Every structure is written in C-alpha cells, then in structure tokens.
Coordinates of C-alpha atoms and ligand atoms in Angstrom, one line a residue:
X1 CA 8.6 -16.7 -19.2
X2 CA 8.2 -13.5 -18.1
X3 CA 7.9 -12.3 -14.3
X4 CA 4.3 -11.2 -12.9
X5 CA 3.7 -9.8 -8.8
X6 CA 1.6 -9.9 -6.8
X7 CA 1.5 -7.0 -4.7
X8 CA -0.9 -7.2 -1.6
X9 CA -0.2 -2.9 -0.7
X10 CA -2.2 -2.8 2.7
X11 CA -2.8 0.4 5.4
X12 CA 0.2 -0.8 7.7
X13 CA 2.0 -3.2 5.8
X14 CA 3.0 -4.3 2.2
X15 CA 3.7 -7.8 0.9
X16 CA 5.7 -9.1 -2.8
X17 CA 5.1 -13.0 -3.5
X18 CA 4.9 -14.6 -7.1
X19 CA 4.4 -18.1 -8.3
X20 CA 7.2 -20.1 -9.5
X21 CA 7.1 -23.3 -10.8
X22 CA 3.4 -24.3 -9.1
X23 CA 4.2 -22.8 -5.7
X24 CA 3.6 -19.4 -4.7
X25 CA 6.2 -17.3 -2.9
X26 CA 6.0 -14.5 -0.6
X27 CA 9.1 -12.4 -1.4
X28 CA 11.1 -11.6 2.1
X29 CA 12.4 -7.4 2.0
X30 CA 16.1 -7.6 2.2
X31 CA 16.0 -7.7 6.0
X32 CA 14.5 -11.6 5.7
X33 CA 11.0 -9.5 6.9
X34 CA 8.1 -10.9 4.8
X35 CA 6.3 -7.8 4.6
X36 CA 6.8 -4.2 4.3
X37 CA 5.9 -1.1 6.5
X38 CA 3.8 1.1 4.2
X39 CA 5.9 4.4 5.2
X40 CA 7.7 6.9 3.7
X41 CA 9.7 9.2 5.3
X42 CA 11.5 11.8 4.0
X43 CA 15.2 12.6 5.9
X44 CA 17.1 16.7 7.1
X45 CA 19.4 15.8 4.0
X46 CA 16.2 14.7 0.9
X47 CA 17.4 11.1 0.8
X48 CA 14.6 9.2 0.5
X49 CA 13.0 6.4 3.1
X50 CA 10.7 3.5 2.6
X51 CA 9.5 0.3 4.4
X52 CA 11.5 -1.4 7.7
X53 CA 14.1 1.0 7.8
X54 CA 11.4 4.5 7.6
X55 CA 9.5 3.5 10.4
X56 CA 12.9 2.7 12.6
X57 CA 13.3 7.0 12.6
X58 CA 8.9 8.2 12.3
X59 CA 9.7 9.3 16.3
X60 CA 12.6 11.5 15.3
X61 CA 10.9 12.3 12.1
X62 CA 7.8 12.3 12.7
X63 CA 6.4 15.3 11.0
X64 CA 8.3 14.1 7.2
X65 CA 7.1 10.6 8.0
X66 CA 3.5 8.7 6.6
X67 CA 2.0 5.8 7.7
X68 CA -1.3 5.2 6.7
X69 CA -2.1 6.5 3.5
X70 CA -4.0 4.3 1.5
X71 CA -6.7 5.1 3.6
X72 CA -7.3 8.4 1.7
X73 CA -6.0 7.0 -1.5
X74 CA -8.7 7.8 -3.8
X75 CA -10.1 10.6 -1.6
X76 CA -12.1 14.0 -2.2
X77 CA -10.4 16.8 0.2
X78 CA -13.5 17.5 2.7
X79 CA -14.5 13.2 3.4
X80 CA -13.9 12.4 6.8
X81 CA -11.1 10.2 6.4
X82 CA -9.0 12.9 5.2
X83 CA -10.5 16.0 7.1
X84 CA -9.9 13.2 10.2
X85 CA -6.6 12.6 8.8
X86 CA -5.2 16.1 8.6
X87 CA -6.3 17.0 12.2
X88 CA -4.2 14.3 13.9
X89 CA -2.2 13.1 10.8
X90 CA 1.4 13.7 12.7
X91 CA 2.4 14.7 9.0
X92 CA 1.3 17.7 6.9
X93 CA -2.2 16.9 4.8
X94 CA -2.9 19.6 2.7
X95 CA -5.1 20.8 -0.2
X96 CA -4.4 19.0 -3.7
X97 CA -5.6 21.2 -7.0
X98 CA -8.0 19.1 -7.9
X99 CA -10.2 18.9 -4.5
X100 CA -7.6 15.6 -3.9
X101 CA -5.3 15.8 -1.0
X102 CA -1.6 16.1 -1.0
X103 CA 1.1 15.8 2.1
X104 CA 4.1 18.3 2.4
X105 CA 7.4 15.7 3.2
X106 CA 10.3 18.8 3.2
X107 CA 8.2 21.3 1.8
X108 CA 7.6 19.5 -1.1
X109 CA 3.8 18.2 -1.6
X110 CA 3.4 14.8 -2.8
X111 CA 0.1 13.7 -4.6
X112 CA -1.5 10.4 -3.2
X113 CA -0.8 7.8 -5.5
X114 CA 3.0 8.9 -5.6
X115 CA 3.3 8.1 -1.7
X116 CA 1.7 4.7 -3.0
X117 CA 3.7 4.5 -5.8
X118 CA 7.1 5.1 -3.6
X119 CA 6.0 1.6 -2.0
X120 CA 4.7 -0.4 -5.0
X121 CA 8.5 0.5 -6.4
X122 CA 9.4 -0.9 -3.1
X123 CA 7.7 -3.5 -3.8
X124 CA 9.2 -3.7 -7.3
X125 CA 12.5 -3.8 -5.8
X126 CA 12.1 -6.1 -3.4
X127 CA 11.2 -8.7 -6.1
X128 CA 13.9 -7.5 -8.5
X129 CA 16.4 -8.4 -5.5
X130 CA 15.2 -11.3 -5.8
X131 CA 14.7 -12.8 -8.9
X132 CA 17.5 -10.9 -10.2
X133 CA 16.0 -9.8 -13.1
X134 CA 13.6 -6.7 -13.5
X135 CA 9.8 -7.0 -12.9
X136 CA 7.4 -4.8 -15.3
X137 CA 3.8 -6.1 -14.0
X138 CA 1.6 -7.0 -10.9
X139 CA -1.5 -7.7 -9.4
X140 CA -2.7 -5.3 -7.1
X141 CA -4.9 -5.6 -4.2
X142 CA -7.5 -3.2 -2.7
X143 CA -10.4 -3.3 -0.8
X144 CA -13.2 -4.9 -2.1
X145 CA -15.2 -1.8 -0.3
X146 CA -13.0 0.5 -2.4
X147 CA -15.1 2.8 -4.8
X148 CA -13.6 3.8 -8.3
X149 CA -11.6 6.6 -7.5
X150 CA -9.8 4.9 -4.9
X151 CA -9.5 2.1 -7.8
X152 CA -8.1 4.4 -10.4
X153 CA -5.9 6.1 -8.3
X154 CA -3.9 2.1 -6.8
X155 CA -4.2 2.5 -10.6
X156 CA -2.4 5.9 -10.9
X157 CA 0.2 4.6 -8.6
X158 CA 1.0 1.4 -9.7
X159 CA 1.7 3.4 -13.4
X160 CA 3.8 6.4 -11.4
X161 CA 5.8 3.3 -10.1
X162 CA 6.2 1.8 -13.3
X163 CA 4.8 -1.6 -13.2
X164 CA 2.0 -2.0 -15.6
X165 CA -0.9 -3.4 -13.3
X166 CA -2.5 -6.2 -15.2
X167 CA -5.4 -6.4 -13.1
X168 CA -6.7 -5.4 -9.6
X169 CA -8.8 -7.8 -7.2
X170 CA -10.0 -7.4 -4.5
X171 CA -8.7 -8.3 -0.3
X172 CA -11.1 -11.6 0.2
X173 CA -10.9 -12.8 -3.2
X174 CA -6.9 -12.8 -3.5
X175 CA -7.5 -14.3 0.2
X176 CA -9.5 -17.1 -1.2
X177 CA -7.9 -17.6 -4.3
X178 CA -4.5 -18.4 -2.4
X179 CA -7.0 -21.1 0.3
X180 CA -8.6 -22.6 -2.6
X181 CA -5.3 -22.8 -4.7
X182 CA -4.7 -26.4 -5.6
X183 CA -7.0 -27.6 -3.7
X184 CA -10.0 -28.9 -5.9
X185 CA -13.1 -28.6 -3.4
X186 CA -16.1 -27.1 -4.0
X187 CA -16.8 -24.6 -0.6
X188 CA -18.8 -21.5 0.7
X189 CA -17.1 -19.3 3.1
X190 CA -16.3 -17.0 4.3
X191 CA -12.8 -13.5 3.9
X192 CA -13.5 -12.2 7.4
X193 CA -10.3 -9.4 6.8
X194 CA -9.2 -7.0 9.0
X195 CA -6.0 -4.9 7.8
X196 CA -4.8 -1.6 9.5
X197 CA -7.3 0.3 7.7
X198 CA -10.2 -1.3 6.5
X199 CA -12.0 -4.1 7.3
X200 CA -13.8 -6.6 4.9
X201 CA -15.8 -9.6 5.1
X202 CA -16.8 -11.3 1.6
X203 CA -18.9 -14.6 0.5
X204 CA -17.5 -15.6 -2.0
X205 CA -18.3 -20.0 -3.7
X206 CA -15.3 -22.2 -4.8
X207 CA -16.0 -24.3 -7.1
X208 CA -13.2 -26.9 -7.9
X209 CA -13.1 -26.4 -10.9
X210 CA -11.4 -23.2 -10.7
X211 CA -14.0 -20.9 -10.5
X212 CA -14.5 -18.5 -8.0
X213 CA -17.9 -17.0 -7.5
X214 CA -17.9 -13.5 -5.3
X215 CA -21.5 -13.5 -3.7
X216 CA -21.3 -10.4 -2.0
X217 CA -18.8 -8.3 -0.4
X218 CA -19.4 -5.6 2.6
X219 CA -16.9 -3.4 4.9
X220 CA -16.2 0.0 6.0
X221 CA -12.8 1.7 4.6
X222 CA -12.7 3.2 7.6
X223 CA -12.5 0.8 9.8
X224 CA -9.5 -0.9 11.6
X225 CA -6.0 -1.8 13.6
X226 CA -5.2 2.0 13.7
X227 CA -8.2 2.5 15.8
X228 CA -8.1 0.0 18.5
X229 CA -4.5 2.3 18.5
X230 CA -6.3 5.1 19.0
X231 CA -8.5 4.5 21.6
X232 CA -5.4 2.8 24.0
X233 CA -3.4 5.9 23.0
X234 CA -7.2 7.7 24.7
X235 CA -6.7 5.9 27.0
X236 CA -3.1 6.9 28.0
X237 CA -3.6 10.0 27.0
X238 CA -6.5 10.8 29.4
X239 CA -4.7 8.8 32.1
X240 CA -1.9 10.9 32.0
X241 CA -4.0 13.9 32.0
X242 CA -5.8 13.1 35.0
X243 CA -2.4 11.9 36.9
X244 CA -0.9 14.8 35.1
X245 CA -3.2 18.3 34.6
X246 CA -1.0 17.4 30.9
X247 CA -2.3 16.8 27.7
X248 CA 0.4 15.3 25.6
X249 CA -2.0 15.7 22.1
X250 CA -0.2 18.7 22.5
X251 CA 3.1 17.2 21.4
X252 CA 4.0 15.6 17.9
X253 CA 6.8 14.1 19.2
X254 CA 5.6 12.6 22.4
X255 CA 1.6 11.3 20.1
X256 CA 4.5 9.4 17.9
X257 CA 6.0 7.8 20.6
X258 CA 2.5 7.2 22.6
X259 CA 1.1 5.5 18.8
X260 CA 3.8 3.2 18.7
X261 CA 3.4 2.4 22.9
X262 CA -0.2 1.6 22.1
X263 CA 0.1 -0.7 19.0
X264 CA 3.3 -2.5 21.0
X265 CA 0.9 -3.4 23.7
X266 CA -1.9 -4.4 21.7
X267 CA -0.6 -6.5 20.1
X268 CA 1.6 -8.1 22.3
X269 CA -2.2 -9.0 24.1
X270 CA -3.2 -11.3 21.8
X271 CA -0.4 -13.3 24.0
X272 CA -0.4 -11.9 27.4
X273 CA -2.2 -10.8 29.4
X274 CA -1.1 -7.6 30.7
X275 CA 1.2 -4.8 29.0
X276 CA 3.8 -2.4 30.8
X277 CA 3.9 1.0 28.4
X278 CA 6.8 2.6 30.1
X279 CA 7.7 5.7 28.3
X280 CA 10.5 8.2 30.2
X281 CA 10.7 11.9 29.4
X282 CA 7.5 12.2 27.6
X283 CA 6.7 15.5 27.9
X284 CA 8.6 17.9 30.7
X285 CA 6.7 19.6 32.1
X286 CA 8.3 23.2 32.8
X287 CA 11.9 23.7 34.3
X288 CA 14.1 20.3 34.6
X289 CA 11.1 18.7 35.1
X290 CA 10.5 15.5 33.3
X291 CA 7.7 13.8 33.4
X292 CA 7.2 9.7 32.4
X293 CA 4.7 7.6 31.3
X294 CA 3.8 4.4 33.1
X295 CA 0.6 1.7 33.4
X296 CA -0.6 -1.4 32.4
X297 CA -2.6 -2.3 30.0
X298 CA -5.1 -5.5 31.1
X299 CA -5.8 -7.8 27.6
X300 CA -9.8 -6.7 29.8
X301 CA -9.5 -3.1 29.8
X302 CA -7.7 -3.3 25.7
X303 CA -11.3 -5.9 25.2
X304 CA -13.6 -3.0 26.6
X305 CA -12.0 -0.1 25.0
X306 CA -12.9 -2.2 21.2
X307 CA -15.8 -4.1 22.3
X308 CA -18.0 -1.3 20.2
X309 CA -15.1 -1.5 17.1
X310 CA -15.2 -5.9 17.0
X311 CA -19.1 -5.1 16.7
X312 CA -19.5 -3.4 14.0
X313 CA -16.7 -6.0 12.3
X314 CA -20.1 -8.4 13.5
X315 CA -22.5 -5.8 12.5
X316 CA -22.0 -5.7 9.0
X317 CA -20.7 -9.8 8.3
X318 CA -25.1 -9.9 9.6
X319 CA -26.3 -7.6 7.3
X320 CA -23.6 -9.2 4.5
X321 CA -25.6 -12.8 5.4
X322 CA -28.9 -11.1 5.1
X323 CA -28.8 -9.5 1.6
X324 CA -26.7 -12.6 0.5
X325 CA -30.0 -14.9 1.6
X326 CA -27.5 -16.7 3.0
X327 CA -27.9 -18.9 6.5
X328 CA -24.4 -18.9 9.1
X329 CA -24.5 -23.2 8.4
X330 CA -24.7 -22.4 4.6
X331 CA -21.2 -21.2 5.3
X332 CA -18.5 -24.3 5.7
X333 CA -14.9 -22.5 6.5
X334 CA -13.8 -19.0 7.6
X335 CA -11.1 -17.5 6.2
X336 CA -9.0 -14.7 9.0
X337 CA -7.0 -12.1 6.9
X338 CA -5.1 -9.1 8.0
X339 CA -2.9 -8.4 11.7
X340 CA -5.8 -7.4 13.6
X341 CA -7.5 -11.0 13.1
X342 CA -4.4 -12.3 15.7
X343 CA -6.9 -10.4 18.0
X344 CA -7.8 -13.0 20.4
X345 CA -12.0 -10.7 21.2
X346 CA -11.6 -10.2 17.2
X347 CA -11.3 -13.7 16.9
X348 CA -13.7 -15.0 19.7
X349 CA -16.2 -12.7 18.1
X350 CA -16.1 -13.8 14.3
X351 CA -16.6 -18.1 15.9
X352 CA -19.1 -17.1 18.7
X353 CA -21.3 -15.1 15.3
X354 CA -20.4 -18.1 12.3
X355 CA -20.4 -21.0 14.8
X356 CA -17.8 -22.4 13.3
X357 CA -13.5 -21.8 14.1
X358 CA -11.9 -20.1 11.7
X359 CA -9.6 -21.9 9.1
X360 CA -6.2 -22.2 11.0
X361 CA -3.8 -23.1 7.5
X362 CA -3.4 -19.5 6.5
X363 CA -0.7 -16.6 7.1
X364 CA -3.2 -13.4 7.5
X365 CA -0.1 -11.0 6.7
X366 CA 0.6 -13.4 3.4
X367 CA -2.6 -14.7 1.8
X368 CA -3.5 -11.5 -0.1
X369 CA -0.2 -11.4 -1.6
X370 CA -0.3 -15.4 -2.6
X371 CA -3.7 -14.1 -3.7
X372 CA -2.6 -11.6 -6.4
X373 CA 0.5 -14.0 -7.0
X374 CA -1.5 -16.5 -8.2
X375 CA -4.3 -14.2 -10.2
X376 CA -1.0 -12.7 -11.7
X377 CA 0.9 -15.9 -13.2
X378 CA -3.1 -16.8 -14.5
X379 CA -3.5 -14.4 -16.4
X380 CA -0.5 -14.9 -17.6
X381 CA -0.8 -18.6 -18.4
X382 CA -3.1 -19.2 -21.0
X383 CA -3.9 -22.6 -20.6
X384 CA -5.2 -21.4 -16.7
X385 CA -8.6 -22.8 -16.6
X386 CA -9.0 -20.2 -13.2
X387 CA -11.9 -17.9 -13.6
X388 CA -12.4 -15.1 -10.5
X389 CA -15.9 -13.6 -10.9
X390 CA -16.1 -10.6 -8.3
X391 CA -18.7 -8.3 -7.3
X392 CA -19.5 -4.6 -7.7
X393 CA -19.2 -3.5 -4.4
X394 CA -21.6 0.0 -5.0
X395 CA -24.8 0.9 -6.2
X396 CA -23.7 2.5 -9.4
X397 CA -26.2 5.4 -11.4
X398 CA -26.9 8.4 -12.1
X399 CA -28.3 11.6 -11.1
X400 CA -31.5 11.9 -12.1
X401 CA -34.2 15.3 -11.3
X402 CA -35.4 16.8 -7.8
X403 CA -31.6 15.1 -6.6
X404 CA -32.4 11.9 -7.2
X405 CA -30.0 8.9 -7.3
X406 CA -30.9 6.7 -10.6
X407 CA -29.8 2.8 -10.4
X408 CA -28.2 1.4 -13.2
X409 CA -26.5 -1.9 -11.7
X410 CA -26.4 -2.5 -8.1
X411 CA -24.7 -3.4 -5.3
X412 CA -22.8 -6.8 -5.8
X413 CA -23.5 -7.5 -9.6
X414 CA -20.8 -10.1 -11.4
X415 CA -18.5 -8.3 -13.0
X416 CA -17.8 -7.4 -15.6
X417 CA -21.0 -6.7 -16.7
X418 CA -23.5 -3.7 -18.3
X419 CA -26.6 -2.4 -17.7
X420 CA -28.2 0.2 -19.9
X421 CA -31.8 2.5 -19.6
X422 CA -33.4 4.7 -21.1
X423 CA -34.1 8.4 -20.2
X424 CA -36.6 10.8 -21.1
X425 CA -34.8 14.8 -21.9
X426 CA -37.1 17.1 -19.5
X427 CA -37.5 20.4 -21.1
X428 CA -38.9 21.0 -24.6
X429 CA -36.0 21.1 -27.1
X430 CA -32.9 20.6 -24.5
X431 CA -30.3 20.6 -26.6
X432 CA -27.7 18.7 -24.2
X433 CA -27.5 16.3 -20.9
X434 CA -25.7 16.9 -18.4
X435 CA -24.8 13.3 -16.6
X436 CA -23.3 12.7 -13.0
X437 CA -21.6 9.2 -12.6
X438 CA -21.9 8.3 -8.8
X439 CA -21.8 5.0 -6.8
X440 CA -23.2 4.5 -3.6
X441 CA -26.1 3.3 -2.2
X442 CA -28.1 6.6 -0.6
X443 CA -31.4 7.0 -3.0
X444 CA -30.4 11.1 -2.4
X445 CA -27.8 11.5 -5.1
X446 CA -24.8 14.3 -2.9
X447 CA -25.0 11.0 0.1
X448 CA -22.6 9.2 -2.6
X449 CA -20.0 9.5 -4.2
X450 CA -20.0 11.6 -7.2
X451 CA -17.0 10.3 -10.0
X452 CA -17.7 11.8 -12.8
X453 CA -19.5 14.3 -15.0
X454 CA -19.8 14.3 -18.9
X455 CA -22.2 16.7 -21.4
X456 CA -23.9 14.8 -24.2
X457 CA -24.4 17.4 -26.7
X458 CA -26.0 18.5 -30.2
X459 CA -29.2 16.4 -28.8
X460 CA -31.7 17.0 -31.4
X461 CA -34.4 19.5 -30.5
X462 CA -37.6 17.4 -29.2
X463 CA -40.3 18.7 -27.1
X464 CA -39.5 17.7 -23.6
X465 CA -40.1 14.1 -22.9
X466 CA -39.8 12.5 -26.8
X467 CA -36.2 12.3 -26.5
X468 CA -34.4 9.2 -25.9
X469 CA -31.1 9.0 -24.4
X470 CA -29.9 5.4 -23.8
X471 CA -27.2 5.4 -21.1
X472 CA -25.1 2.4 -21.2
X473 CA -22.6 1.7 -17.7
X474 CA -20.0 -1.2 -18.2
X475 CA -17.8 -1.8 -15.4
X476 CA -14.1 -3.8 -16.1
X477 CA -12.7 -7.1 -14.3
X478 CA -10.8 -4.2 -12.4
X479 CA -14.1 -2.6 -11.2
X480 CA -13.8 0.2 -12.8
X481 CA -16.1 2.0 -14.5
X482 CA -17.1 3.5 -18.3
X483 CA -20.4 5.2 -19.1
X484 CA -21.6 6.2 -22.4
X485 CA -25.0 8.1 -23.6
X486 CA -26.4 7.4 -26.6
X487 CA -29.2 9.3 -28.4
X488 CA -31.7 6.9 -29.9
X489 CA -33.5 8.1 -32.9
X490 CA -29.3 10.7 -33.9
X491 CA -27.2 7.0 -33.0
X492 CA -25.2 10.2 -31.0
X493 CA -22.7 9.0 -28.8
X494 CA -20.3 9.4 -26.4
X495 CA -18.6 7.9 -23.9
X496 CA -16.0 8.8 -20.9
X497 CA -13.9 6.0 -18.7
X498 CA -15.0 7.4 -15.6
X499 CA -11.4 9.6 -14.7
X500 CA -11.9 10.1 -10.6
X501 CA -12.1 13.5 -10.5
X502 CA -10.4 14.1 -7.1
X503 CA -7.6 11.9 -9.5
X504 CA -4.4 12.8 -10.9
X505 CA -4.3 14.6 -14.9
X506 CA -2.9 12.0 -17.3
X507 CA 0.0 15.0 -17.7
X508 CA 1.0 15.0 -13.8
X509 CA 0.7 11.2 -13.6
X510 CA 3.0 10.7 -16.6
X511 CA 5.5 13.8 -15.3
X512 CA 5.8 11.7 -11.3
X513 CA 6.2 8.3 -13.5
X514 CA 9.1 10.2 -14.7
X515 CA 10.2 11.9 -11.8
X516 CA 10.0 8.2 -9.8
X517 CA 12.0 6.4 -13.3
X518 CA 14.4 9.1 -13.1
X519 CA 14.7 8.2 -8.7
X520 CA 15.3 4.3 -9.0
X521 CA 18.1 4.8 -11.6
X522 CA 19.5 7.2 -9.2
X523 CA 18.7 5.0 -6.6
X524 CA 20.1 2.0 -8.9
X525 CA 23.4 3.6 -9.4
X526 CA 23.4 4.6 -5.6
X527 CA 23.8 1.2 -5.1
X528 CA 25.4 0.2 -7.2
X529 CA 29.0 2.5 -7.0
X530 CA 28.4 1.7 -2.5
X531 CA 29.1 -1.7 -2.8
X532 CA 31.8 -0.9 -5.4
X533 CA 33.1 1.4 -3.1
X534 CA 33.3 -0.9 -0.6
X535 CA 34.7 -3.1 -2.3
X536 CA 37.3 -0.6 -3.1
X537 CA 37.9 0.5 -0.3
X538 CA 37.9 -2.6 1.2
X539 CA 41.3 -3.9 -1.0
X540 CA 42.6 -0.4 -0.9
X541 CA 42.4 -0.7 3.8
X542 CA 44.8 -4.7 2.8
X543 CA 47.3 -2.8 0.5
X544 CA 47.4 0.1 3.2
X545 CA 47.8 -1.9 5.8
X546 CA 50.5 -4.7 3.6
X547 CA 52.8 -1.5 2.2
X548 CA 55.5 -1.4 4.7
X549 CA 56.0 -4.6 5.4
X550 CA 56.4 -5.2 1.2
X551 CA 58.4 -1.5 1.5
X552 CA 60.9 -3.3 3.7
X553 CA 60.7 -6.3 1.1
X554 CA 61.5 -5.1 -2.1
X555 CA 64.6 -3.1 -0.7
X556 CA 67.6 -2.5 -3.0
X557 CA 65.0 -3.1 -5.7
X558 CA 64.7 -0.8 -8.3
X559 CA 62.7 -3.1 -9.8
X560 CA 60.7 -3.0 -6.6
X561 CA 60.5 0.2 -6.0
X562 CA 58.8 0.9 -9.4
X563 CA 56.1 -1.5 -8.4
X564 CA 55.8 -0.1 -5.7
X565 CA 55.4 3.6 -6.6
X566 CA 53.3 2.4 -9.1
X567 CA 50.3 0.9 -6.9
X568 CA 50.9 4.2 -5.1
X569 CA 49.6 5.9 -7.8
X570 CA 46.8 2.6 -8.0
X571 CA 45.6 3.8 -4.8
X572 CA 45.6 7.0 -4.8
X573 CA 43.8 6.7 -8.2
X574 CA 40.7 5.2 -7.0
X575 CA 40.6 6.7 -3.9
X576 CA 39.4 10.3 -6.9
X577 CA 37.0 7.6 -8.5
X578 CA 35.9 7.4 -5.6
X579 CA 35.5 11.0 -4.7
X580 CA 34.3 12.2 -8.1
X581 CA 31.9 9.5 -7.6
X582 CA 32.5 7.6 -11.3
X583 CA 31.2 4.1 -11.1
X584 CA 32.8 3.2 -14.0
X585 CA 36.5 4.1 -12.8
X586 CA 36.0 2.5 -9.7
X587 CA 34.5 -1.1 -11.0
X588 CA 38.3 -0.3 -13.4
X589 CA 40.2 0.3 -10.4
X590 CA 39.2 -2.2 -8.5
X591 CA 40.3 -4.9 -11.2
X592 CA 44.1 -2.8 -10.9
X593 CA 44.2 -2.6 -6.8
X594 CA 43.1 -7.0 -7.7
X595 CA 46.3 -7.1 -9.3
X596 CA 48.5 -5.1 -7.0
X597 CA 47.0 -6.5 -4.3
X598 CA 48.4 -9.8 -5.7
X599 CA 51.6 -9.0 -6.2
X600 CA 51.9 -7.6 -2.4
X601 CA 51.1 -10.8 -1.6
X602 CA 53.8 -13.0 -4.1
X603 CA 56.2 -10.9 -2.7
X604 CA 55.3 -10.8 1.3
X605 CA 55.4 -15.1 0.5
X606 CA 58.7 -14.5 -0.7
X607 CA 59.8 -14.6 3.1
Ligands
AMP1 P1 -2.5 -5.4 8.0 O1 -2.8 -4.2 7.1 O2 -3.2 -6.6 7.4 O3 -1.3 -5.0 7.9 O4 -2.8 -5.6 9.8 C1 -1.9 -4.7 10.1 C2 -2.8 -4.4 12.0 O5 -2.5 -5.6 12.1 C3 -1.8 -3.4 11.5 O6 -2.9 -2.7 13.4 C4 -0.8 -4.0 13.2 O7 -1.1 -3.5 14.4 C5 -2.3 -5.3 14.0 N1 -1.6 -5.8 14.2 C6 -0.7 -7.1 14.1 N2 0.0 -8.2 14.8 C7 -1.2 -8.0 15.1 C8 -1.1 -9.6 16.8 N3 -0.2 -10.3 17.2 N4 -1.9 -8.6 17.7 C9 -2.9 -7.7 17.3 N5 -3.0 -6.9 16.2 C10 -1.8 -6.8 15.3

C-alpha cells in the first residue's frame, strides 16, 4: 500500500510519523531523535542546513539561521507578529512583494512557505530513509486557531517541498485522534496545547464509533514557549544592566547565546528547583575587559516571571468552555500537548482549572504527528470508518456598507460547511459588487483578517435595493475557504477559492517547487557520492597500506609486477573519478578496487 506520512510542523520542533500495520509510529531522524528542530540555516559556502545541524551552529551563524518561522507563515507585513520578529529576530525579516514577508539569508530572499518547505522536505527525507522508498503524500497539522491565510501558506509550503498534502488537520484534533485511537471510548476531552509559539485549547467529543467531533476551539497564535524564553532573557539582560551598565541587546551573538541559555534554564526548571546560567565572555566592555554572565534562576522566579502568560492560557480555556456552554465537570479527560506542558506551573494551572489531573498516557511531543499519521492512513483506507468533524476557529463574513462585518459562517461551525446570504445593491444601476472576504470576530471589518476580494461584474441595471446577490461561503475539510456570488435573477455567478492575499502566486510556488526538486536531486546525489567516496577511499587506504608488502612478495615475477602496475592504475583512476565527482565511475572503481583488494589479500595469504 502507498505510504502516507503525518507531519507535525511545529514552531520549535517538527515530528514525522507513519502507521505501520495498525501501529502509529514516530520516525526517528538520522541522529536517533524523534523530533527535529524547525530550524534552517545557510552556511558561508551556501550550504543549506536543517534541523539539529542548523541548531548547533545557530550561535556562530545567527544572522543566517531561521527559527520559529511558523509565527510568520501566512502573515501580512504590517501584522504585529511580523513587526515583533523584525525587531527581535537575529535573522533579517524583509517586506515581500505581496504585502508578505521574506527572509534574507546570505543575500538571497526566501518566502516564509519556502523556509517551511525546507523543514517539510527534511521530514520527508527522514521518512524516506526509514522506509527505504519515496514518500509523496502527507497530512500536515496546523494550530486550530490558524486562519485561512495561514492554512493556505502551509499548503503552499507542502507543494514547494514536493509533498502532496492530502489534508491539513488541526493539531488538537490530531492529538485527540492519537489519544482515542483504537480505544473505543465515548468521552468529552479537552486538549490543552502549549508549544513553542502557539497556544490552542480544543474541546472534543470522542465517540466509540470512531467519530471525533470538535465542539469548540480557541487559542492565541502568538503565545508560547518563546515568550517564556523572552521573559527569562529580559530578566538576564536587566540583571546584567544593573550590574555592569551594559545592554546585551546591542550584540546579536550575545542575544543568541542568551536565548539558548534562557530556554535551557526554563527546561531544566521543569525538573529542578534551580538552574545555573553561565555565559563566560558574553560581551567585551572596553579594552581587554571581557564580561561574564553568571546567575542562578529559581523555579519560583521563573514562575513569577511567566505567571501572566500561563494565566492568559487559562483565561482562554475559560472563555471557550463558556462559549461551548460546558461546565468543568463535563470534561472527562485533559490531554496535554506541546513541550511547554512539561512546566510544572502549566500542569498545576491546568489541573487547577479543570479540577482534574491531566492524562499521563500521551507523549506531548509526539502525539500530534501520531494523530496526523492516523488520519493519513484512514484517508487512504477505504474501509476506515473514522470521521473527523472539525470546526472553523474564526467567523467568516464579508464587509458591508459602513465598514461593518456581516457574519456568514459563525465561529465553531462544523466543517465542511456552506452558507448563503442574500445581499441587495446599494446604488441605482449598480453593475458591479466588490466582495471583501474576511475572517475574525470584530464587528468592524477593518479589525478582521482580509482573506481576499473579488468583484462580481456584469450585473443588470436595477434601482438600488432591487438587485439581489446571493453570496455563498464554503469551507472544505482542510478549513480552506471558497466564495461564490450569484445574481439571483440572471444567474450570473462568479467564484473564487480565496487565495491568501499575503501568500504566493501560483507561478512563484511552481518556481520554488522546481528549485526545491533540484535541491533534492543535488542532495541525494551528494549523499550517494559521499558514501561511495568513503567506500572507495577506505579500500584505497588499505591497498596503499598493503602495497609494499605485496611488492616484496611478487619480486622477480613478471606477472606479479604487471598486476602491481595494474593495481596502481586502478587506484589512480579511482582517485581521479573522486576528484571529478563522477558517481558512476566511482561506483565502477569500487568494484575493481574490491577485486584488487582480494588479489592483494590472496598474495599475502601465501606467506
Ligand atoms: P513544541 O512546539 O511542542 O515542540 O514545544 C516546544 C516548546 O516547549 C519550546 O518552547 C521548549 O522550550 C518547550 N519545552 C520543551 N521541553 C520543555 C521542558 N522540559 N520544560 C519546559 N519547557 C519545555
């Protein structure tokens, strides 16, 4: 059967899983780790690094190392998260041509979906290495709170990476799937997901008949572990300022080291009461004077620094429960997802709010990818009865006269869904209607996210208020929106799939996908070449080591001298093939080298 993978494309880490037989399994990367840092870097020589190797060199190559790019995906240039990243990220965040965001690495500009695609491609490679065959299809997860632009941009990233994204599903839904898989339970559960960059809370009904229905979902796409790190960093910077009068923020390298140290301390404090932060030579102050940073962070201090962040997540939980008309006692289990839920304060606050200890059976870093893999395999398996009923996290509507927002599909409606509403013209003989499609909760249109716009033209002339236009919104199972508008009398109809206005054009996506394919071919070639080179060089080294002994053995024999000359020639030709990077020649050379190696060993065995 065709293999489909599930990918949790995280802010901080990504994870890939597959269902083998009936068992969902996380696929480890080459280093044996089950998660891979969502980091991309370009080195001085132009080499692309993804994952752990990108993370390892982040301090010395801070300007060309991208992390937390998920915070920027599908965002418009002027949005607060982009402005915040522009100010604080060590990499350069630049305005793109479609009111979007580009990132500059070694003088080349990359769109955000392109960077995400590099991470997806890495996950694809991890799966292919493990399975020993190409993987073309994937289910990718996104935070439930992602709007249409963010979903579209994630889809674009999939297309650029060379993956056919058969479904986008929400992270909490994926977590509930992994939790309920094969259990045959009827249960109302809350999924509390606090990751590196985002927070989501979802309430789901799990049915014994394999129906997973989302009752309500809410969250904040700009609240996560990175904010906790920032609090610790601010505390360190302020302390350093008080002690030495030096502002560490002025130094990018110091900042990157601080960030790493802050995260490390935060993580340590999940299992220890104190953490030592030690950063020798953090900055130089004047001539020959290096300053060191050394502080002890206590768990209570960390908790005090981050209390309000955790409080914000609890407020969101409260709001979503209220909106769903649920009491805390209705919730039968709480599933924790995301690395940040390892923090004791988070666990304590969640347990306190829901009045119950969270479920211990799921692994917060792996559960989302496992759920994606379960959904992936169910989509391919025609006999599967599993049904996911997700909801739209935001209200969808259009802008109407006066700048107001008219709702068409309310928040938390089950998807897929379609709704229509009839609007009338506002001017006499109006022949065109401009429709602005928006997503958000404000009654003022301008405060909501603009998803796209289109103009319905060729309307027949009629007095104002007399011409009726039916506007239909549709949201598919991926949560992606399409809109159509119809003149009810003439039947003239126009529709669009709302393509993210902050995203990329189809041409750009195709071009990037082409480049990414070339990269993949190059990379596979270099890996294969590298492995062949190592094999060949190993035999060459052995032959050279044995050469003198063999020469002594065959002294006086013409036949032996001849064989030695041939061996020399074979070695030289193998070296030349390596220098020329000719993979086929190197592969052939390995065969002849092996024969020579056998011959050498045969000669020496005769002693
Ligand atoms: P995720 O996006 O789910 O991979 O979560 C990553 C976030 O979890 C990052 O901000 C990490 O610093 C944080 N994290 C990972 N492990 C721990 C831990 N043991 N204690 C506290 N935070 C953690």
